[in-house]
């Protein structure tokens, strides 16, 4: 294995707890669907025996700088929504565990050229995969008022979503919104001073989720993961906001993202998966102090029924 190279990425959150959740077996097949700086993958590899294998996904070309030199490791440059297709490609019918750290890496927030953060004046791109899809600027300038309002309300949970959407449509009629400073200038007047940073972060979150189709991708990945897990296999997922956490919680309680409880002939739950703990694991006070991005993190773990 190579030494840790992911210094430009975030320090892995709940590292020990999330990998403990996988309960790694000899000869097992594991998947890290959010490779990033490689922190979680390296910890998984450190616990695997020589016959086990790890597949790690990341659609961002920057993550390839952190690839691990290990015969037990395969890097998959792809969105994790294609988990099932790639496992089929590699001839894998079942996996023994999957880990997902759904947080956006500090590498993305700190890269001034990507437009993920309102700290820098930059083109509003926000694509995790820079090779494809609409940018955030495309969405701001092309979506109609109703569609903009919906995305700010649903993905940003902003109560003033209609006013924000109306202001954006009015402003872009005179000048296209292309940079973070353009967007801030339009939306800032509608944000109370005491909530300004928090609300602006929600605006950027909503756009990022829409640009990268994050909720659709998460739904597809979780559905595939439940199907692929071998009996006794583990699903270990770290979430950072209520939308993704709700979806993960539903899957782990009912086996589907909608939270639809299905029962057998005798009225018993027929869910193929169950949570291993009642409440999510949260970072210790010490970890939250050392790593501020961990403060909203929740770890949920589930096991496939035998």
mmCIF file of C-alpha atoms in Angstrom:
data_model
loop_
_atom_site.group_PDB
_atom_site.id
_atom_site.type_symbol
_atom_site.label_atom_id
_atom_site.label_comp_id
_atom_site.label_asym_id
_atom_site.label_seq_id
_atom_site.Cartn_x
_atom_site.Cartn_y
_atom_site.Cartn_z
ATOM 1 C CA UNK A 1 0.000 0.000 0.000
ATOM 2 C CA UNK A 2 1.105 3.557 -0.654
ATOM 3 C CA UNK A 3 1.282 6.023 2.180
ATOM 4 C CA UNK A 4 -1.559 8.455 2.830
ATOM 5 C CA UNK A 5 -1.738 10.961 -0.019
ATOM 6 C CA UNK A 6 -5.163 12.491 0.575
ATOM 7 C CA UNK A 7 -4.055 15.521 2.580
ATOM 8 C CA UNK A 8 -6.018 17.901 0.365
ATOM 9 C CA UNK A 9 -9.199 15.983 1.184
ATOM 10 C CA UNK A 10 -11.048 15.987 4.469
ATOM 11 C CA UNK A 11 -10.029 13.972 7.482
ATOM 12 C CA UNK A 12 -12.276 10.888 7.435
ATOM 13 C CA UNK A 13 -15.268 11.275 9.741
ATOM 14 C CA UNK A 14 -16.196 8.438 12.132
ATOM 15 C CA UNK A 15 -13.357 6.438 10.589
ATOM 16 C CA UNK A 16 -13.057 3.677 13.159
ATOM 17 C CA UNK A 17 -16.790 3.421 13.837
ATOM 18 C CA UNK A 18 -17.818 3.249 10.171
ATOM 19 C CA UNK A 19 -15.267 0.544 9.302
ATOM 20 C CA UNK A 20 -16.103 -1.360 12.513
ATOM 21 C CA UNK A 21 -19.666 -1.376 11.186
ATOM 22 C CA UNK A 22 -18.581 -3.476 8.205
ATOM 23 C CA UNK A 23 -17.481 -6.340 10.490
ATOM 24 C CA UNK A 24 -14.871 -7.327 7.899
ATOM 25 C CA UNK A 25 -14.658 -11.028 7.108
ATOM 26 C CA UNK A 26 -11.748 -13.109 5.732
ATOM 27 C CA UNK A 27 -12.008 -13.334 1.949
ATOM 28 C CA UNK A 28 -14.827 -10.786 1.821
ATOM 29 C CA UNK A 29 -15.667 -8.400 -1.007
ATOM 30 C CA UNK A 30 -16.122 -4.779 0.074
ATOM 31 C CA UNK A 31 -17.094 -1.525 -1.611
ATOM 32 C CA UNK A 32 -16.271 2.071 -0.657
ATOM 33 C CA UNK A 33 -18.560 4.149 -2.871
ATOM 34 C CA UNK A 34 -17.043 7.503 -1.801
ATOM 35 C CA UNK A 35 -13.275 7.107 -2.200
ATOM 36 C CA UNK A 36 -12.218 10.791 -2.131
ATOM 37 C CA UNK A 37 -8.892 11.051 -0.299
ATOM 38 C CA UNK A 38 -8.880 7.313 0.343
ATOM 39 C CA UNK A 39 -8.994 7.463 4.145
ATOM 40 C CA UNK A 40 -11.825 4.996 4.639
ATOM 41 C CA UNK A 41 -10.505 2.709 1.895
ATOM 42 C CA UNK A 42 -7.072 2.532 3.510
ATOM 43 C CA UNK A 43 -8.615 1.642 6.849
ATOM 44 C CA UNK A 44 -10.699 -1.113 5.224
ATOM 45 C CA UNK A 45 -7.612 -2.497 3.466
ATOM 46 C CA UNK A 46 -5.665 -2.503 6.737
ATOM 47 C CA UNK A 47 -8.239 -4.920 8.182
ATOM 48 C CA UNK A 48 -8.621 -7.218 5.155
ATOM 49 C CA UNK A 49 -6.810 -10.525 4.726
ATOM 50 C CA UNK A 50 -4.850 -11.354 1.520
ATOM 51 C CA UNK A 51 -7.865 -13.046 -0.100
ATOM 52 C CA UNK A 52 -10.322 -10.164 0.330
ATOM 53 C CA UNK A 53 -10.942 -7.399 -2.214
ATOM 54 C CA UNK A 54 -12.049 -3.756 -2.133
ATOM 55 C CA UNK A 55 -13.717 -1.809 -4.953
ATOM 56 C CA UNK A 56 -13.719 1.977 -4.468
ATOM 57 C CA UNK A 57 -15.820 4.424 -6.496
ATOM 58 C CA UNK A 58 -15.310 8.115 -7.266
ATOM 59 C CA UNK A 59 -16.470 10.097 -10.284
ATOM 60 C CA UNK A 60 -14.087 13.010 -9.646
ATOM 61 C CA UNK A 61 -10.843 12.752 -11.624
ATOM 62 C CA UNK A 62 -9.001 14.499 -8.767
ATOM 63 C CA UNK A 63 -9.585 11.453 -6.547
ATOM 64 C CA UNK A 64 -7.365 9.352 -8.811
ATOM 65 C CA UNK A 65 -4.332 11.066 -7.296
ATOM 66 C CA UNK A 66 -5.037 9.085 -4.130
ATOM 67 C CA UNK A 67 -5.317 5.619 -5.683
ATOM 68 C CA UNK A 68 -3.947 2.852 -3.473
ATOM 69 C CA UNK A 69 -1.214 0.557 -4.805
ATOM 70 C CA UNK A 70 -2.518 -2.779 -3.570
ATOM 71 C CA UNK A 71 -3.435 -5.967 -5.446
ATOM 72 C CA UNK A 72 -6.568 -6.226 -3.307
ATOM 73 C CA UNK A 73 -7.817 -2.834 -4.532
ATOM 74 C CA UNK A 74 -9.729 -1.754 -7.654
ATOM 75 C CA UNK A 75 -10.568 1.894 -8.360
ATOM 76 C CA UNK A 76 -13.788 2.542 -10.307
ATOM 77 C CA UNK A 77 -14.005 6.003 -11.867
ATOM 78 C CA UNK A 78 -17.782 6.312 -11.883
ATOM 79 C CA UNK A 79 -20.798 7.681 -10.055
ATOM 80 C CA UNK A 80 -21.891 5.221 -7.368
ATOM 81 C CA UNK A 81 -25.374 5.128 -8.891
ATOM 82 C CA UNK A 82 -23.889 2.584 -11.348
ATOM 83 C CA UNK A 83 -22.814 0.243 -8.534
ATOM 84 C CA UNK A 84 -24.817 -2.708 -9.815
ATOM 85 C CA UNK A 85 -23.540 -2.367 -13.400
ATOM 86 C CA UNK A 86 -19.900 -2.203 -12.309
ATOM 87 C CA UNK A 87 -20.195 -5.166 -9.969
ATOM 88 C CA UNK A 88 -21.670 -7.143 -12.845
ATOM 89 C CA UNK A 89 -18.766 -5.964 -15.047
ATOM 90 C CA UNK A 90 -16.260 -7.313 -12.517
ATOM 91 C CA UNK A 91 -18.185 -10.577 -12.145
ATOM 92 C CA UNK A 92 -19.257 -9.852 -8.552
ATOM 93 C CA UNK A 93 -22.649 -11.320 -7.613
ATOM 94 C CA UNK A 94 -22.589 -10.465 -3.913
ATOM 95 C CA UNK A 95 -20.672 -8.136 -1.613
ATOM 96 C CA UNK A 96 -19.975 -8.501 2.106
ATOM 97 C CA UNK A 97 -20.085 -4.829 2.965
ATOM 98 C CA UNK A 98 -20.479 -1.323 1.592
ATOM 99 C CA UNK A 99 -19.366 1.969 3.127
ATOM 100 C CA UNK A 100 -20.577 5.415 2.044
ATOM 101 C CA UNK A 101 -19.427 8.759 3.460
ATOM 102 C CA UNK A 102 -21.944 11.083 1.806
ATOM 103 C CA UNK A 103 -20.325 14.350 2.850
ATOM 104 C CA UNK A 104 -18.781 16.693 0.313
ATOM 105 C CA UNK A 105 -15.016 16.711 0.707
ATOM 106 C CA UNK A 106 -13.253 19.833 1.931
ATOM 107 C CA UNK A 107 -11.139 19.458 -1.214
ATOM 108 C CA UNK A 108 -14.171 20.565 -3.228
ATOM 109 C CA UNK A 109 -15.047 23.440 -0.913
ATOM 110 C CA UNK A 110 -11.435 24.651 -0.877
ATOM 111 C CA UNK A 111 -10.931 24.486 -4.653
ATOM 112 C CA UNK A 112 -11.615 28.072 -5.762
ATOM 113 C CA UNK A 113 -12.257 27.004 -9.351
ATOM 114 C CA UNK A 114 -15.173 24.632 -8.699
ATOM 115 C CA UNK A 115 -17.811 27.032 -7.319
ATOM 116 C CA UNK A 116 -18.868 24.846 -4.379
ATOM 117 C CA UNK A 117 -18.290 27.549 -1.775
ATOM 118 C CA UNK A 118 -19.482 31.135 -1.345
ATOM 119 C CA UNK A 119 -16.104 31.950 0.239
ATOM 120 C CA UNK A 120 -14.562 32.456 -3.208
ATOM 121 C CA UNK A 121 -15.594 34.378 -6.300
ATOM 122 C CA UNK A 122 -15.610 31.741 -9.025
ATOM 123 C CA UNK A 123 -17.739 30.385 -11.862
ATOM 124 C CA UNK A 124 -20.683 28.447 -10.391
ATOM 125 C CA UNK A 125 -19.927 24.959 -11.652
ATOM 126 C CA UNK A 126 -20.478 22.477 -8.764
ATOM 127 C CA UNK A 127 -20.160 19.358 -10.915
ATOM 128 C CA UNK A 128 -18.483 16.435 -9.137
ATOM 129 C CA UNK A 129 -17.789 15.041 -12.576
ATOM 130 C CA UNK A 130 -16.336 17.940 -14.566
ATOM 131 C CA UNK A 131 -16.758 16.053 -17.825
ATOM 132 C CA UNK A 132 -20.546 15.978 -18.004
ATOM 133 C CA UNK A 133 -23.894 17.525 -17.145
ATOM 134 C CA UNK A 134 -25.306 20.976 -16.447
ATOM 135 C CA UNK A 135 -23.440 23.402 -14.218
ATOM 136 C CA UNK A 136 -25.095 25.334 -11.390
ATOM 137 C CA UNK A 137 -24.913 28.429 -13.608
ATOM 138 C CA UNK A 138 -26.892 26.605 -16.305
ATOM 139 C CA UNK A 139 -29.599 25.788 -13.764
ATOM 140 C CA UNK A 140 -29.766 29.339 -12.404
ATOM 141 C CA UNK A 141 -30.148 30.791 -15.882
ATOM 142 C CA UNK A 142 -32.318 28.118 -17.528
ATOM 143 C CA UNK A 143 -34.826 26.846 -14.944
ATOM 144 C CA UNK A 144 -38.157 28.622 -14.743
ATOM 145 C CA UNK A 145 -39.230 30.330 -11.534
ATOM 146 C CA UNK A 146 -41.374 27.444 -10.288
ATOM 147 C CA UNK A 147 -38.641 24.888 -10.782
ATOM 148 C CA UNK A 148 -36.067 27.066 -9.015
ATOM 149 C CA UNK A 149 -38.449 27.628 -6.119
ATOM 150 C CA UNK A 150 -39.056 23.886 -5.770
ATOM 151 C CA UNK A 151 -35.375 22.995 -5.675
ATOM 152 C CA UNK A 152 -34.591 25.652 -3.026
ATOM 153 C CA UNK A 153 -37.538 24.466 -0.932
ATOM 154 C CA UNK A 154 -36.972 20.721 -1.282
ATOM 155 C CA UNK A 155 -33.168 20.488 -1.355
ATOM 156 C CA UNK A 156 -32.341 23.616 0.652
ATOM 157 C CA UNK A 157 -35.371 23.529 2.977
ATOM 158 C CA UNK A 158 -35.581 27.314 2.569
ATOM 159 C CA UNK A 159 -38.890 28.879 3.581
ATOM 160 C CA UNK A 160 -38.349 31.923 1.349
ATOM 161 C CA UNK A 161 -37.677 29.798 -1.737
ATOM 162 C CA UNK A 162 -40.303 31.622 -3.847
ATOM 163 C CA UNK A 163 -38.801 35.035 -3.152
ATOM 164 C CA UNK A 164 -35.301 33.751 -3.941
ATOM 165 C CA UNK A 165 -36.471 32.216 -7.221
ATOM 166 C CA UNK A 166 -38.304 35.390 -8.238
ATOM 167 C CA UNK A 167 -35.236 37.520 -7.493
ATOM 168 C CA UNK A 168 -32.996 35.244 -9.563
ATOM 169 C CA UNK A 169 -35.363 35.300 -12.560
ATOM 170 C CA UNK A 170 -35.615 39.090 -12.388
ATOM 171 C CA UNK A 171 -31.831 39.566 -12.084
ATOM 172 C CA UNK A 172 -30.903 37.194 -14.905
ATOM 173 C CA UNK A 173 -33.195 39.055 -17.317
ATOM 174 C CA UNK A 174 -30.667 41.884 -17.182
ATOM 175 C CA UNK A 175 -27.461 39.907 -16.692
ATOM 176 C CA UNK A 176 -26.718 36.171 -16.624
ATOM 177 C CA UNK A 177 -25.731 34.756 -13.234
ATOM 178 C CA UNK A 178 -22.336 33.168 -13.823
ATOM 179 C CA UNK A 179 -20.279 33.491 -10.624
ATOM 180 C CA UNK A 180 -20.703 32.955 -6.913
ATOM 181 C CA UNK A 181 -20.570 36.719 -6.355
ATOM 182 C CA UNK A 182 -23.398 37.192 -8.890
ATOM 183 C CA UNK A 183 -25.555 34.727 -6.951
ATOM 184 C CA UNK A 184 -24.692 36.212 -3.554
ATOM 185 C CA UNK A 185 -25.541 39.727 -4.756
ATOM 186 C CA UNK A 186 -29.008 38.571 -5.838
ATOM 187 C CA UNK A 187 -29.913 36.372 -2.848
ATOM 188 C CA UNK A 188 -28.210 38.063 0.110
ATOM 189 C CA UNK A 189 -30.845 40.832 0.520
ATOM 190 C CA UNK A 190 -33.444 38.151 1.288
ATOM 191 C CA UNK A 191 -31.469 36.616 4.148
ATOM 192 C CA UNK A 192 -31.652 37.900 7.740
ATOM 193 C CA UNK A 193 -28.196 38.881 9.022
ATOM 194 C CA UNK A 194 -28.301 36.360 11.858
ATOM 195 C CA UNK A 195 -28.966 33.488 9.388
ATOM 196 C CA UNK A 196 -27.056 34.778 6.385
ATOM 197 C CA UNK A 197 -24.247 32.208 6.316
ATOM 198 C CA UNK A 198 -26.564 29.334 7.151
ATOM 199 C CA UNK A 199 -29.119 30.262 4.497
ATOM 200 C CA UNK A 200 -26.460 30.897 1.859
ATOM 201 C CA UNK A 201 -25.027 27.450 2.587
ATOM 202 C CA UNK A 202 -28.519 26.010 1.995
ATOM 203 C CA UNK A 203 -28.773 27.791 -1.376
ATOM 204 C CA UNK A 204 -25.438 26.299 -2.427
ATOM 205 C CA UNK A 205 -26.419 22.884 -1.058
ATOM 206 C CA UNK A 206 -29.650 22.880 -3.056
ATOM 207 C CA UNK A 207 -27.834 23.736 -6.270
ATOM 208 C CA UNK A 208 -25.125 21.131 -5.657
ATOM 209 C CA UNK A 209 -27.716 18.405 -5.045
ATOM 210 C CA UNK A 210 -29.551 19.339 -8.251
ATOM 211 C CA UNK A 211 -26.400 19.605 -10.379
ATOM 212 C CA UNK A 212 -25.145 16.184 -9.321
ATOM 213 C CA UNK A 213 -28.563 14.516 -9.080
ATOM 214 C CA UNK A 214 -27.477 13.422 -5.618
ATOM 215 C CA UNK A 215 -30.797 12.151 -4.319
ATOM 216 C CA UNK A 216 -31.525 10.079 -7.431
ATOM 217 C CA UNK A 217 -27.994 8.654 -7.331
ATOM 218 C CA UNK A 218 -28.309 7.819 -3.627
ATOM 219 C CA UNK A 219 -31.637 6.069 -4.190
ATOM 220 C CA UNK A 220 -30.181 3.917 -6.977
ATOM 221 C CA UNK A 221 -27.043 3.077 -4.995
ATOM 222 C CA UNK A 222 -28.912 2.106 -1.811
ATOM 223 C CA UNK A 223 -31.399 -0.047 -3.735
ATOM 224 C CA UNK A 224 -28.525 -1.843 -5.491
ATOM 225 C CA UNK A 225 -26.578 -2.230 -2.236
ATOM 226 C CA UNK A 226 -29.469 -4.013 -0.474
ATOM 227 C CA UNK A 227 -29.796 -6.350 -3.456
ATOM 228 C CA UNK A 228 -26.049 -7.050 -3.690
ATOM 229 C CA UNK A 229 -25.348 -7.648 0.003
ATOM 230 C CA UNK A 230 -24.757 -11.282 0.890
ATOM 231 C CA UNK A 231 -26.597 -12.679 3.948
ATOM 232 C CA UNK A 232 -24.892 -11.155 6.991
ATOM 233 C CA UNK A 233 -23.350 -8.414 4.836
ATOM 234 C CA UNK A 234 -23.168 -4.884 6.256
ATOM 235 C CA UNK A 235 -24.194 -1.434 5.044
ATOM 236 C CA UNK A 236 -22.359 1.436 6.812
ATOM 237 C CA UNK A 237 -23.455 4.952 5.798
ATOM 238 C CA UNK A 238 -22.502 8.413 7.082
ATOM 239 C CA UNK A 239 -24.983 11.209 6.322
ATOM 240 C CA UNK A 240 -24.772 14.982 6.818
ATOM 241 C CA UNK A 241 -28.204 16.446 6.096
ATOM 242 C CA UNK A 242 -31.778 15.421 6.776
ATOM 243 C CA UNK A 243 -32.726 14.582 3.178
ATOM 244 C CA UNK A 244 -30.101 11.887 2.694
ATOM 245 C CA UNK A 245 -30.410 10.673 6.301
ATOM 246 C CA UNK A 246 -34.151 10.128 5.871
ATOM 247 C CA UNK A 247 -33.550 8.010 2.783
ATOM 248 C CA UNK A 248 -30.830 5.936 4.479
ATOM 249 C CA UNK A 249 -32.988 5.450 7.590
ATOM 250 C CA UNK A 250 -35.923 4.285 5.449
ATOM 251 C CA UNK A 251 -33.785 1.724 3.629
ATOM 252 C CA UNK A 252 -32.374 0.349 6.854
ATOM 253 C CA UNK A 253 -35.801 0.093 8.497
ATOM 254 C CA UNK A 254 -37.886 -1.198 5.616
ATOM 255 C CA UNK A 255 -35.524 -2.236 2.810
ATOM 256 C CA UNK A 256 -36.727 0.526 0.464
ATOM 257 C CA UNK A 257 -36.054 4.271 0.185
ATOM 258 C CA UNK A 258 -39.735 5.201 0.433
ATOM 259 C CA UNK A 259 -39.984 3.724 3.946
ATOM 260 C CA UNK A 260 -42.828 1.476 2.786
ATOM 261 C CA UNK A 261 -43.363 -1.323 5.322
ATOM 262 C CA UNK A 262 -43.997 -4.624 3.570
ATOM 263 C CA UNK A 263 -45.289 -7.639 5.507
ATOM 264 C CA UNK A 264 -45.505 -11.351 4.834
ATOM 265 C CA UNK A 265 -48.607 -13.548 5.099
ATOM 266 C CA UNK A 266 -48.276 -13.637 8.907
ATOM 267 C CA UNK A 267 -47.994 -9.857 9.251
ATOM 268 C CA UNK A 268 -44.264 -9.886 9.921
ATOM 269 C CA UNK A 269 -41.961 -7.355 8.308
ATOM 270 C CA UNK A 270 -40.423 -8.803 5.153
ATOM 271 C CA UNK A 271 -37.552 -6.270 5.032
ATOM 272 C CA UNK A 272 -34.346 -7.874 3.778
ATOM 273 C CA UNK A 273 -32.211 -5.695 6.036
ATOM 274 C CA UNK A 274 -32.246 -4.457 9.635
ATOM 275 C CA UNK A 275 -30.412 -1.785 11.596
ATOM 276 C CA UNK A 276 -27.773 -2.967 14.041
ATOM 277 C CA UNK A 277 -28.451 -0.119 16.478
ATOM 278 C CA UNK A 278 -31.426 1.963 17.532
ATOM 279 C CA UNK A 279 -29.926 5.416 17.228
ATOM 280 C CA UNK A 280 -27.298 6.663 14.776
ATOM 281 C CA UNK A 281 -23.711 6.983 15.968
ATOM 282 C CA UNK A 282 -22.487 10.585 16.140
ATOM 283 C CA UNK A 283 -18.916 11.874 16.455
ATOM 284 C CA UNK A 284 -17.481 12.340 19.923
ATOM 285 C CA UNK A 285 -17.117 15.860 21.328
ATOM 286 C CA UNK A 286 -13.380 15.516 20.738
ATOM 287 C CA UNK A 287 -13.800 14.618 17.059
ATOM 288 C CA UNK A 288 -16.264 17.476 16.545
ATOM 289 C CA UNK A 289 -13.739 19.844 18.086
ATOM 290 C CA UNK A 290 -10.889 18.583 15.880
ATOM 291 C CA UNK A 291 -12.978 18.237 12.727
ATOM 292 C CA UNK A 292 -15.823 20.810 12.478
ATOM 293 C CA UNK A 293 -17.325 19.202 9.342
ATOM 294 C CA UNK A 294 -18.168 16.156 11.467
ATOM 295 C CA UNK A 295 -20.686 18.052 13.609
ATOM 296 C CA UNK A 296 -23.704 17.144 11.486
ATOM 297 C CA UNK A 297 -22.558 13.581 10.743
ATOM 298 C CA UNK A 298 -24.664 10.522 11.581
ATOM 299 C CA UNK A 299 -23.565 6.929 11.063
ATOM 300 C CA UNK A 300 -26.163 4.230 10.472
ATOM 301 C CA UNK A 301 -25.309 0.552 10.075
ATOM 302 C CA UNK A 302 -27.519 -2.295 8.873
ATOM 303 C CA UNK A 303 -27.081 -6.006 8.217
ATOM 304 C CA UNK A 304 -28.614 -8.171 5.481
ATOM 305 C CA UNK A 305 -30.893 -10.826 6.933
ATOM 306 C CA UNK A 306 -29.657 -14.409 6.815
#
